Structure formats: structure tokens, C-alpha cells
mmCIF file of C-alpha atoms in Angstrom:
data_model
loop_
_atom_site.group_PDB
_atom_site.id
_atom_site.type_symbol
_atom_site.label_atom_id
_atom_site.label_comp_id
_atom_site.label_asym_id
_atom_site.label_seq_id
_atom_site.Cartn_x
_atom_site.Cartn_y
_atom_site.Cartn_z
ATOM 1 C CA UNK A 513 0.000 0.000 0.000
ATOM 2 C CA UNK A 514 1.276 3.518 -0.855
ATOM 3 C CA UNK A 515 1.584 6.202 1.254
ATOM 4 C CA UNK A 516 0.715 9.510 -0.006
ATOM 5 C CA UNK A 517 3.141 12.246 0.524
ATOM 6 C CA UNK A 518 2.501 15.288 2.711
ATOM 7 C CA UNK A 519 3.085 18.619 0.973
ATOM 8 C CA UNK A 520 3.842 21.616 2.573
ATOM 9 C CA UNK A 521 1.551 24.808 1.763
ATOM 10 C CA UNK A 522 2.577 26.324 -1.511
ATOM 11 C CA UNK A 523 1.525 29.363 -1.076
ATOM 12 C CA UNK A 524 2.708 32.435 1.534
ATOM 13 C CA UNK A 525 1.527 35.387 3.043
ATOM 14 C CA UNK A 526 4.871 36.498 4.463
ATOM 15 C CA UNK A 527 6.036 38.754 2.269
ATOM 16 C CA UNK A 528 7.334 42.297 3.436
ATOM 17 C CA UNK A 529 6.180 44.029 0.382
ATOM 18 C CA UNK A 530 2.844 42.411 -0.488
ATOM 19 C CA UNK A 531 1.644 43.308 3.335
ATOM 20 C CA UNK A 532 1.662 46.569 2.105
ATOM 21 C CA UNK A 533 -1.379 45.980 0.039
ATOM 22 C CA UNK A 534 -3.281 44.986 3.629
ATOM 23 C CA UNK A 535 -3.672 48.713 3.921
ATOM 24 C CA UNK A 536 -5.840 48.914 0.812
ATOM 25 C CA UNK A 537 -7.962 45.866 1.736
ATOM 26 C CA UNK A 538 -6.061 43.609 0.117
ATOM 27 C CA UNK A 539 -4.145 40.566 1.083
ATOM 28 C CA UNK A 540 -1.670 38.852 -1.403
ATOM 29 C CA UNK A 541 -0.887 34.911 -1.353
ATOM 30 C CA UNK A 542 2.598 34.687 -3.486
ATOM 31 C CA UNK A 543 4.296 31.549 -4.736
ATOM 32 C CA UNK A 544 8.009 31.402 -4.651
ATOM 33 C CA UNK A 545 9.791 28.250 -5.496
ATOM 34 C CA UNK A 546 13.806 28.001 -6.659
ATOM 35 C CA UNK A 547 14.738 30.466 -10.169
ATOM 36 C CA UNK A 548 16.505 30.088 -13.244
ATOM 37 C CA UNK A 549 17.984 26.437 -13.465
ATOM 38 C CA UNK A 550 18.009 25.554 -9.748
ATOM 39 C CA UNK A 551 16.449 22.347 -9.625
ATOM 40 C CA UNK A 552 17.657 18.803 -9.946
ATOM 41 C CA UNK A 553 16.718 18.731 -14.053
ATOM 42 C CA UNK A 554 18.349 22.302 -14.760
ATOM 43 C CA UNK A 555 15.227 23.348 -15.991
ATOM 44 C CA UNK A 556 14.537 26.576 -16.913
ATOM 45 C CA UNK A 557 12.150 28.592 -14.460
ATOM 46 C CA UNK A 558 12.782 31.946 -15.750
ATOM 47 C CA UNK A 559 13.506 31.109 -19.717
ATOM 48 C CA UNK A 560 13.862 34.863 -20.750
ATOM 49 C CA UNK A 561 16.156 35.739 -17.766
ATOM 50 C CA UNK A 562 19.279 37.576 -18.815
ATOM 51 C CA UNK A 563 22.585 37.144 -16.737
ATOM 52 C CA UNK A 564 22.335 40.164 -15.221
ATOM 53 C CA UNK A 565 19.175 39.138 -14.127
ATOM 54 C CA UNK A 566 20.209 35.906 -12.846
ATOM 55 C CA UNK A 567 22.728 37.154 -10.864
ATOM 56 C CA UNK A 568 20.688 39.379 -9.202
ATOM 57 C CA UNK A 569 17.492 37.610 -8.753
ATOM 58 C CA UNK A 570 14.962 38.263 -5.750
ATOM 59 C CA UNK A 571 15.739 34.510 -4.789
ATOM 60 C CA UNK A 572 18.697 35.792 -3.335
ATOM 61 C CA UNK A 573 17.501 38.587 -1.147
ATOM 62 C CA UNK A 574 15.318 38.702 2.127
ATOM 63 C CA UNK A 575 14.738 35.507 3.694
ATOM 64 C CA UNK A 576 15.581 33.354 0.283
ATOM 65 C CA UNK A 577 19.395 34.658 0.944
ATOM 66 C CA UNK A 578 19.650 34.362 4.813
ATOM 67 C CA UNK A 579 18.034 31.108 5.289
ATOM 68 C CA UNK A 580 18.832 28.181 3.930
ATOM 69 C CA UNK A 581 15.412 26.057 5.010
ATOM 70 C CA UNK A 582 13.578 28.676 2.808
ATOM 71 C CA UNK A 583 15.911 27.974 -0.212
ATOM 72 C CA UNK A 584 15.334 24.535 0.696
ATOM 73 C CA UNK A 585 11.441 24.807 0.859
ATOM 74 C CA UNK A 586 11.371 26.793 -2.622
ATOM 75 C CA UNK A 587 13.806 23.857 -4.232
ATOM 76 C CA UNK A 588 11.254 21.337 -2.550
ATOM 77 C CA UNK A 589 8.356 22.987 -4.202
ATOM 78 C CA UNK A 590 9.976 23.707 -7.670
ATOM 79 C CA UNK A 591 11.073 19.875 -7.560
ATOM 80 C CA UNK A 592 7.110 18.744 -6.862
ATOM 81 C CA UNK A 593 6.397 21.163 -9.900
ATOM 82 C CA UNK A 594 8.201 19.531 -12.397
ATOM 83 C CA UNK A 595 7.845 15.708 -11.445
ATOM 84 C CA UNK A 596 4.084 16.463 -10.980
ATOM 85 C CA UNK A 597 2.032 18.647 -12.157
ATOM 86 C CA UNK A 598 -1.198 17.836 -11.953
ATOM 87 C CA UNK A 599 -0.645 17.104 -8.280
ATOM 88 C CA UNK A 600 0.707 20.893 -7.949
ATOM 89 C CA UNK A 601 -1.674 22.256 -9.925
ATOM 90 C CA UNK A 602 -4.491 20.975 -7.897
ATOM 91 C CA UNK A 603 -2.847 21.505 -5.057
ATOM 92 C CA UNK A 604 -2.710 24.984 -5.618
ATOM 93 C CA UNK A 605 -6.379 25.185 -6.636
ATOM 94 C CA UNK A 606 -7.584 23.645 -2.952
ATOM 95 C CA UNK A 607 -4.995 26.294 -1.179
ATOM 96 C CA UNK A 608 -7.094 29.016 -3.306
ATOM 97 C CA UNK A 609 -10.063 27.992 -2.206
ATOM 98 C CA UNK A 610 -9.589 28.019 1.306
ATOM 99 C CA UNK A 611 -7.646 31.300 0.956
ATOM 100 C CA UNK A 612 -11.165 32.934 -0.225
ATOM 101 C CA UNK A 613 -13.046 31.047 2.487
ATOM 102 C CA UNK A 614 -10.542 32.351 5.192
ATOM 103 C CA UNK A 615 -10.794 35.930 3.967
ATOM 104 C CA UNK A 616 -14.407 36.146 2.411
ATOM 105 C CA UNK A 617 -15.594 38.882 4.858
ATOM 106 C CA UNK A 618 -12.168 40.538 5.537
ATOM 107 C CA UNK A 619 -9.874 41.106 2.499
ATOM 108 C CA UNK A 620 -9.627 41.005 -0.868
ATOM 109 C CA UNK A 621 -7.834 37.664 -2.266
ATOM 110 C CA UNK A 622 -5.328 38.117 -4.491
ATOM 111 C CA UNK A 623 -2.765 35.925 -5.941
ATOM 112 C CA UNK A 624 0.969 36.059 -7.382
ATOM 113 C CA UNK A 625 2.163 32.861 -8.748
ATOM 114 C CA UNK A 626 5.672 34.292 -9.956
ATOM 115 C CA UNK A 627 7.176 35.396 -7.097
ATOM 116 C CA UNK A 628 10.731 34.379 -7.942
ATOM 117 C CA UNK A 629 10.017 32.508 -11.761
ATOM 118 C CA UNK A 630 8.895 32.981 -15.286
ATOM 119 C CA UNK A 631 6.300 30.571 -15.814
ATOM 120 C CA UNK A 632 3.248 30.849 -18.208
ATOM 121 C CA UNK A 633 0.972 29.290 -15.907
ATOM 122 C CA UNK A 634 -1.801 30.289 -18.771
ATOM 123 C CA UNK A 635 -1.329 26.824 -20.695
ATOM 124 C CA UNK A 636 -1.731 24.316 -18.294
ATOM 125 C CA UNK A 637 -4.860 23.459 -18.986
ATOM 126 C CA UNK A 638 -5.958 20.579 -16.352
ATOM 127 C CA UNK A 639 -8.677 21.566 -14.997
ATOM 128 C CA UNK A 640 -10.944 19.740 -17.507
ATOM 129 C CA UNK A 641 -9.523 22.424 -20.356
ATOM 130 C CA UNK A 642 -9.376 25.273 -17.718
ATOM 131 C CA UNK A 643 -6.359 26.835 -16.347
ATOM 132 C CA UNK A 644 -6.220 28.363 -12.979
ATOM 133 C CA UNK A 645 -7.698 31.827 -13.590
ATOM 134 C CA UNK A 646 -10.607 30.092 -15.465
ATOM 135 C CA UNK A 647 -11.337 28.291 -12.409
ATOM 136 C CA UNK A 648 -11.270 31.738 -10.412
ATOM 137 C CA UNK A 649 -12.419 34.258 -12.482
ATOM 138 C CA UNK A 650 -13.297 36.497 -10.248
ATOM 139 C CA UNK A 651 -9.848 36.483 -8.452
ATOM 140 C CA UNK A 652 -7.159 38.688 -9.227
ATOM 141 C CA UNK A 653 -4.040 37.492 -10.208
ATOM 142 C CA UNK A 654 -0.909 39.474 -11.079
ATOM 143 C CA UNK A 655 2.849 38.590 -12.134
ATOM 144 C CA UNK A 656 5.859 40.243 -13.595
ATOM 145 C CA UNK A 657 7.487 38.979 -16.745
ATOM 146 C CA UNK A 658 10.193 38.808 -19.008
ATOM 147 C CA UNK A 659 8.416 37.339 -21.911
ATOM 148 C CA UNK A 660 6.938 40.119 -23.989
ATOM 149 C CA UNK A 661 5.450 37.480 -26.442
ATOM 150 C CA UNK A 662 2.952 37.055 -23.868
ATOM 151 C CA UNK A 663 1.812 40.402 -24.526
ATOM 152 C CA UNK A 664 1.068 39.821 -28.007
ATOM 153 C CA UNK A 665 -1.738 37.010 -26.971
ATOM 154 C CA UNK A 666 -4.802 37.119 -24.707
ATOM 155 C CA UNK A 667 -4.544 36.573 -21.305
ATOM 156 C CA UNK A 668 -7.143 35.650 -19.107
ATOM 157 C CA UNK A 669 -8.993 39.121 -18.187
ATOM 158 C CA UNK A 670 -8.417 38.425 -14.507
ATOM 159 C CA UNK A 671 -4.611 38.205 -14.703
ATOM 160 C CA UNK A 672 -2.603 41.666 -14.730
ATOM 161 C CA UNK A 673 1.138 41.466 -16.359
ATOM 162 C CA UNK A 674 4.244 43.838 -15.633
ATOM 163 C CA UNK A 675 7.302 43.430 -17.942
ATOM 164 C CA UNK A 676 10.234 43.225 -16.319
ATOM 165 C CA UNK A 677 13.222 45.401 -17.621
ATOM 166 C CA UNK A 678 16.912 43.819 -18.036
ATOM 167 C CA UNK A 679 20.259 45.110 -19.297
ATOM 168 C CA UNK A 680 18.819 43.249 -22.727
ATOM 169 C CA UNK A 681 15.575 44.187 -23.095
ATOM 170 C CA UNK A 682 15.564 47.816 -22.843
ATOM 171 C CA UNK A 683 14.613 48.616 -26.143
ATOM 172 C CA UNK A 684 11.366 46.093 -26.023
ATOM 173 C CA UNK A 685 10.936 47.862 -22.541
ATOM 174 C CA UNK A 686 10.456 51.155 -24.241
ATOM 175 C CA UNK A 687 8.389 49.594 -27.557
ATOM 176 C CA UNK A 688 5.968 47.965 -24.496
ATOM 177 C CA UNK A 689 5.878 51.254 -22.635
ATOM 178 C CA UNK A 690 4.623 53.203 -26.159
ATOM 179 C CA UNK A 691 1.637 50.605 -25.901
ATOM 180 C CA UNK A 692 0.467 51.198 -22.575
ATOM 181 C CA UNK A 693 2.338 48.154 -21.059
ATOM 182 C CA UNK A 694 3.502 48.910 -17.981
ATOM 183 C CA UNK A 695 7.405 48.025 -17.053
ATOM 184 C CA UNK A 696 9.393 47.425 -14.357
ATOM 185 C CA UNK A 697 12.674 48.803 -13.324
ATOM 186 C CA UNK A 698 15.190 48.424 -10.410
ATOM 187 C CA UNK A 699 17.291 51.459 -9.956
ATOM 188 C CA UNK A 700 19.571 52.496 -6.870
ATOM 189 C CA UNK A 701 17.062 55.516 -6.648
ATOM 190 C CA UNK A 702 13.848 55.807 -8.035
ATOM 191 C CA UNK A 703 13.526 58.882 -10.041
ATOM 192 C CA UNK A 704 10.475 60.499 -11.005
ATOM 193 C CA UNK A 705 10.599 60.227 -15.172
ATOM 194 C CA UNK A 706 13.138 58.110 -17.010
ATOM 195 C CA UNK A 707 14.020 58.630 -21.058
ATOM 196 C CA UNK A 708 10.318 60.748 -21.044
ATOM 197 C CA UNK A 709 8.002 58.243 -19.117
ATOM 198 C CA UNK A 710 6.158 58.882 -15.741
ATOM 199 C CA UNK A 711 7.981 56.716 -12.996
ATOM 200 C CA UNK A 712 5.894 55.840 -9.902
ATOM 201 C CA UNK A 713 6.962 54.237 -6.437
ATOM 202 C CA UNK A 714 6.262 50.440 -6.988
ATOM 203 C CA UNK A 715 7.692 49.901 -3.752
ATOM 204 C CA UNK A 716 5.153 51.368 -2.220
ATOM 205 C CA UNK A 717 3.148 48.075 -2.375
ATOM 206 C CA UNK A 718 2.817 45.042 -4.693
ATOM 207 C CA UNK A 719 -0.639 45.773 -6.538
ATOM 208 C CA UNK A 720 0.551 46.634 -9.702
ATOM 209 C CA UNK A 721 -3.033 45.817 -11.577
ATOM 210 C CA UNK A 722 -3.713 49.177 -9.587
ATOM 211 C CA UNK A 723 -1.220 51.434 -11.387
ATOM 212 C CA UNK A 724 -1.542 53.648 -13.843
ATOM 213 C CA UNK A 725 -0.806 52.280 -17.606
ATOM 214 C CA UNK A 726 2.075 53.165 -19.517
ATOM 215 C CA UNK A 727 4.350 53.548 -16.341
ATOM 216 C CA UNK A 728 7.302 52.672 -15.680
ATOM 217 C CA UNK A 729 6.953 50.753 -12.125
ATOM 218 C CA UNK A 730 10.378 52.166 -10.462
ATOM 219 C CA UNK A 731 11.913 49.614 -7.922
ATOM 220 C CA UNK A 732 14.818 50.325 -5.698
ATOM 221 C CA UNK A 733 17.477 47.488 -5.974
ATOM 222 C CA UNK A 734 17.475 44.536 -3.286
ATOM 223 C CA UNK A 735 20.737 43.575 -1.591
ATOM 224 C CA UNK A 736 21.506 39.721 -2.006
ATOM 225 C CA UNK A 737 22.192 38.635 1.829
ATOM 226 C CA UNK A 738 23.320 35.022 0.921
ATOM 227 C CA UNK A 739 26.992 33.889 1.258
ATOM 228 C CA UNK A 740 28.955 34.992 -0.856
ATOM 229 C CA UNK A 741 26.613 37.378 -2.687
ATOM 230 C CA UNK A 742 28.195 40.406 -4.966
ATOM 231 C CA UNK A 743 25.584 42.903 -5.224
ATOM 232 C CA UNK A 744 27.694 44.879 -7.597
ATOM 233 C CA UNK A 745 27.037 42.817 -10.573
ATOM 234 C CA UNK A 746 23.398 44.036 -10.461
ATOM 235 C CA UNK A 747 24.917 47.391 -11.706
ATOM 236 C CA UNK A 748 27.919 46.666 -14.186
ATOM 237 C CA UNK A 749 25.766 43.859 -15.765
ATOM 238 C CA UNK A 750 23.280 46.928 -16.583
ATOM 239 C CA UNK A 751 20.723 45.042 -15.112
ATOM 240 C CA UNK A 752 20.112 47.562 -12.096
ATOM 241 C CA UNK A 753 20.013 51.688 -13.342
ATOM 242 C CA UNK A 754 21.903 53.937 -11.816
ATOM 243 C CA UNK A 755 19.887 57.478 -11.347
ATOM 244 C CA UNK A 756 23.557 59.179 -11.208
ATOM 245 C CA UNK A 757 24.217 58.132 -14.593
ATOM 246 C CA UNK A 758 20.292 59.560 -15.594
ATOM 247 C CA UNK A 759 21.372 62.739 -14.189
ATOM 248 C CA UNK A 760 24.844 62.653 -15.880
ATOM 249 C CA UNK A 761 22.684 62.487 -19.347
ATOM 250 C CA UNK A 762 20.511 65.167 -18.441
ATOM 251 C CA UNK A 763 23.359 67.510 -17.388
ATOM 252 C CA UNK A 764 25.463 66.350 -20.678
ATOM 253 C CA UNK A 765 21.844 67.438 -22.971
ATOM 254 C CA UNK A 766 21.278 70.772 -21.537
ATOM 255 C CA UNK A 767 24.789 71.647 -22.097
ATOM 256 C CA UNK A 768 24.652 70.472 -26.224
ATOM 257 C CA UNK A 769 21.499 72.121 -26.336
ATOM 258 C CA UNK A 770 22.920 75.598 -24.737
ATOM 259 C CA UNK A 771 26.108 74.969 -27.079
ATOM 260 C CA UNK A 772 23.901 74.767 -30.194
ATOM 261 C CA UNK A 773 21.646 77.449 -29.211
ATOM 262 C CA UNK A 774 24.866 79.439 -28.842
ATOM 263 C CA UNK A 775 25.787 78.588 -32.140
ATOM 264 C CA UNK A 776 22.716 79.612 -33.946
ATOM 265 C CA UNK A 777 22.318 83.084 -32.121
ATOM 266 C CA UNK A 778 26.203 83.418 -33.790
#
């Protein structure tokens, strides 16, 4: 006779930033499991992940850098994801579901199921031809992404993208932007406008499905704590923006622009 495994809960509340929607009414469940190629099959999590972006990833900071049980519980849960997906899949539906029971009367559900990967959960149809946001449509769901192809199909109308900027995207960052896709980008200070676009605080909270469209959604950069970690590469890699450099431009413009005018008045 088999014995049936015992998962642990995919899906977390603790999150320092998503709290910050519990202000607004709202309370975010997030999924984090292991990035990039950090599981037993070298899979791909993340497939449109630069380097830069690698070696800098979220998994890396907060608790996913200082403690090495949480790695261990997001390699656990990437590892159940790939040798069974079904399993996970409805797994994740019955955690839903009792997330909306729990909060019916105080908060409104909603749900992040990239917090540290790249996956199109929008295919996996198991749910007799359904995917997860079929099965809830009247949940929010949100991600960030570095796929812009999946801007170019329709998503389910209850699930809100953000593209996700990277020293080799920039240009499809500012094509996306032109559309009224929002984007984010990490920068050691968040300016207010960057190359003529509005910038706004996304570190204010996590609700991006909230902000305004055509945005850039400015994040400041978050120090990798895990051994070893060299936060510098977030910047040289071009993968982080620094707002010194912005500044640098700005000064550098004004003075062709005086240097011209001076020209023509000649």
C-alpha cells in the first residue's frame, strides 16, 4: 500500500512588500519556489532571464538569501512542480479555495504565482480544459514577466502582467511602454521620469493591476544577503540603473542644447 506524501503549503503570506497591500484591503498569497535552473533537471524557471538578471534575482535577497530552510522549501516545491504537475496544480487550486473562504468577509484575495520565476501558468490546462484563472475568475491574479510574447496574446482578463526590464531588453521595454504596457525597473534611486516616461513608487506596495498604464513601475534594488553574494554585478551587468548616470545624461543634454543654441544666435 502507498503512502501519499505530505506537501507543505505552496503558497505564503509572508512577504514584506505584499503586506503593504493589507492597507488597501487587500491581502496577497505569493508563490516562490527556486529560479533560473536551480532544480535537480536544470530546468529553466525563468527562460527569458538575462545574466544580469540571474545574478541578481529576488531569490537571493530577504529571507531566500539568509536562510537556507527557505531555499530549501522553494527547491522542494519547484522539484514537486516539475515531477508532478497535476498534483501541484491541484494543489494549488484547494490552497485558493480556502484562501477565499478564510478571507471572504475581511480582504480582498489576491494571488501572485511568480514570485521568484517565469512561468506561463496560462497553458496548463488541467482543470478539464481550464487553467487556474478560469477556475477563479473572479480572483485577481498578477505577475511580472520577461516574456513580452505574452503580450502579443490574450490573457485571461483576470490576470494583470508587468514586464520586467533587463540590461537586454531595454529597447522592447520602451516599444511595451509606447503601448500602454507597464514596465518594471530596479534602480539604486527611483527617479520620477526616465528617457520621457512617468515613474511611480512600486515599492510602495505590490498591486501593480492598480497602477496607472504606460508607467514605468520604479523599484529600488534589493541587496543579495546570501553567502557569498556580490551585489555589484546588479549594476555593471546593466541590469540595475543607476539614477547618477540619468542625471549625468541630463546635465550632458542641456549643455549640447545651450552649445547649439549658442551657435545659432552666432
Amino acid at each position: 500500500m502507498s503512502t501519499q506524501v505530505k506537501r507543505k503549503p505552496l503558497l505564503s503570506t509572508n512577504n514584506a512588500k505584499t503586506i503593504k497591500g493589507e492597507k488597501l484591503g487587500y491581502i496577497t498569497y505569493i508563490l516562490y519556489m527556486s529560479s533560473y535552473k536551480a532544480n535537480s533537471k536544470r530546468i529553466n524557471l525563468c527562460p527569458n532571464a538575462s545574466k544580469g538578471c540571474a545574478e541578481s534575482c529576488l531569490v537571493g535577497s530577504g529571507f531566500g538569501g539568509m536562510y537556507t530552510n527557505v531555499m530549501k522549501g522553494r527547491m522542494e516545491k519547484s522539484e514537486y512542480f516539475l515531477s508532478d504537475r497535476e498534483a501541484f496544480l491541484y494543489q494549488l487550486k484547494g490552497e485558493i479555495e480556502k484562501a477565499l473562504i478564510k478571507h471572504k468577509d475581511n480582504a480582498i484575495v489576491t494571488i501572485r504565482l511568480n514570485g521568484t520565476t517565469d512561468i506561463a501558468w496560462e497553458k496548463f490546462n488541467v482543470f478539464d480544459g481550464k487553467n487556474i484563472f478560469e477556475i477563479f475568475p473572479s480572483v485577481q491574479f498578477y505577475d511580472y514577466t520577461k516574456n513580452w510574447l505574452r503580450f502579443d496574446r490574450e490573457l485571461p482578463k483576470n490576470y494583470y502582467l508587468t514586464f520586467s526590464r533587463s540590461e537586454t531588453n531595454h529597447s522592447k521595454c520602451i516599444e511595451l511602454l509606447n503601448r500602454g504596457i507597464n514596465v518594471a525597473m530596479v534602480f539604486d534611486k527611483i527617479p520620477s521620469t526616465f528617457e520621457g516616461f512617468e515613474v511611480i513608487n512600486a515599492d510602495t506596495d505590490d498591486l501593480r493591476f492598480l497602477d496607472k498604464r504606460g508607467t514605468i513601475c520604479g523599484l529600488k534594488y534589493k541587496k543579495m544577503t546570501g553567502k557569498g553574494a556580490d551585489n555589484s554585478k546588479a549594476f555593471s551587468s546593466g541590469f540595475a540603473i543607476r539614477t547618477e548616470s540619468i542625471e549625468d545624461r541630463l546635465i550632458n543634454l542641456k549643455k549640447k542644447i545651450s552649445k547649439k543654441n549658442l551657435v545659432l544666435s552666432n
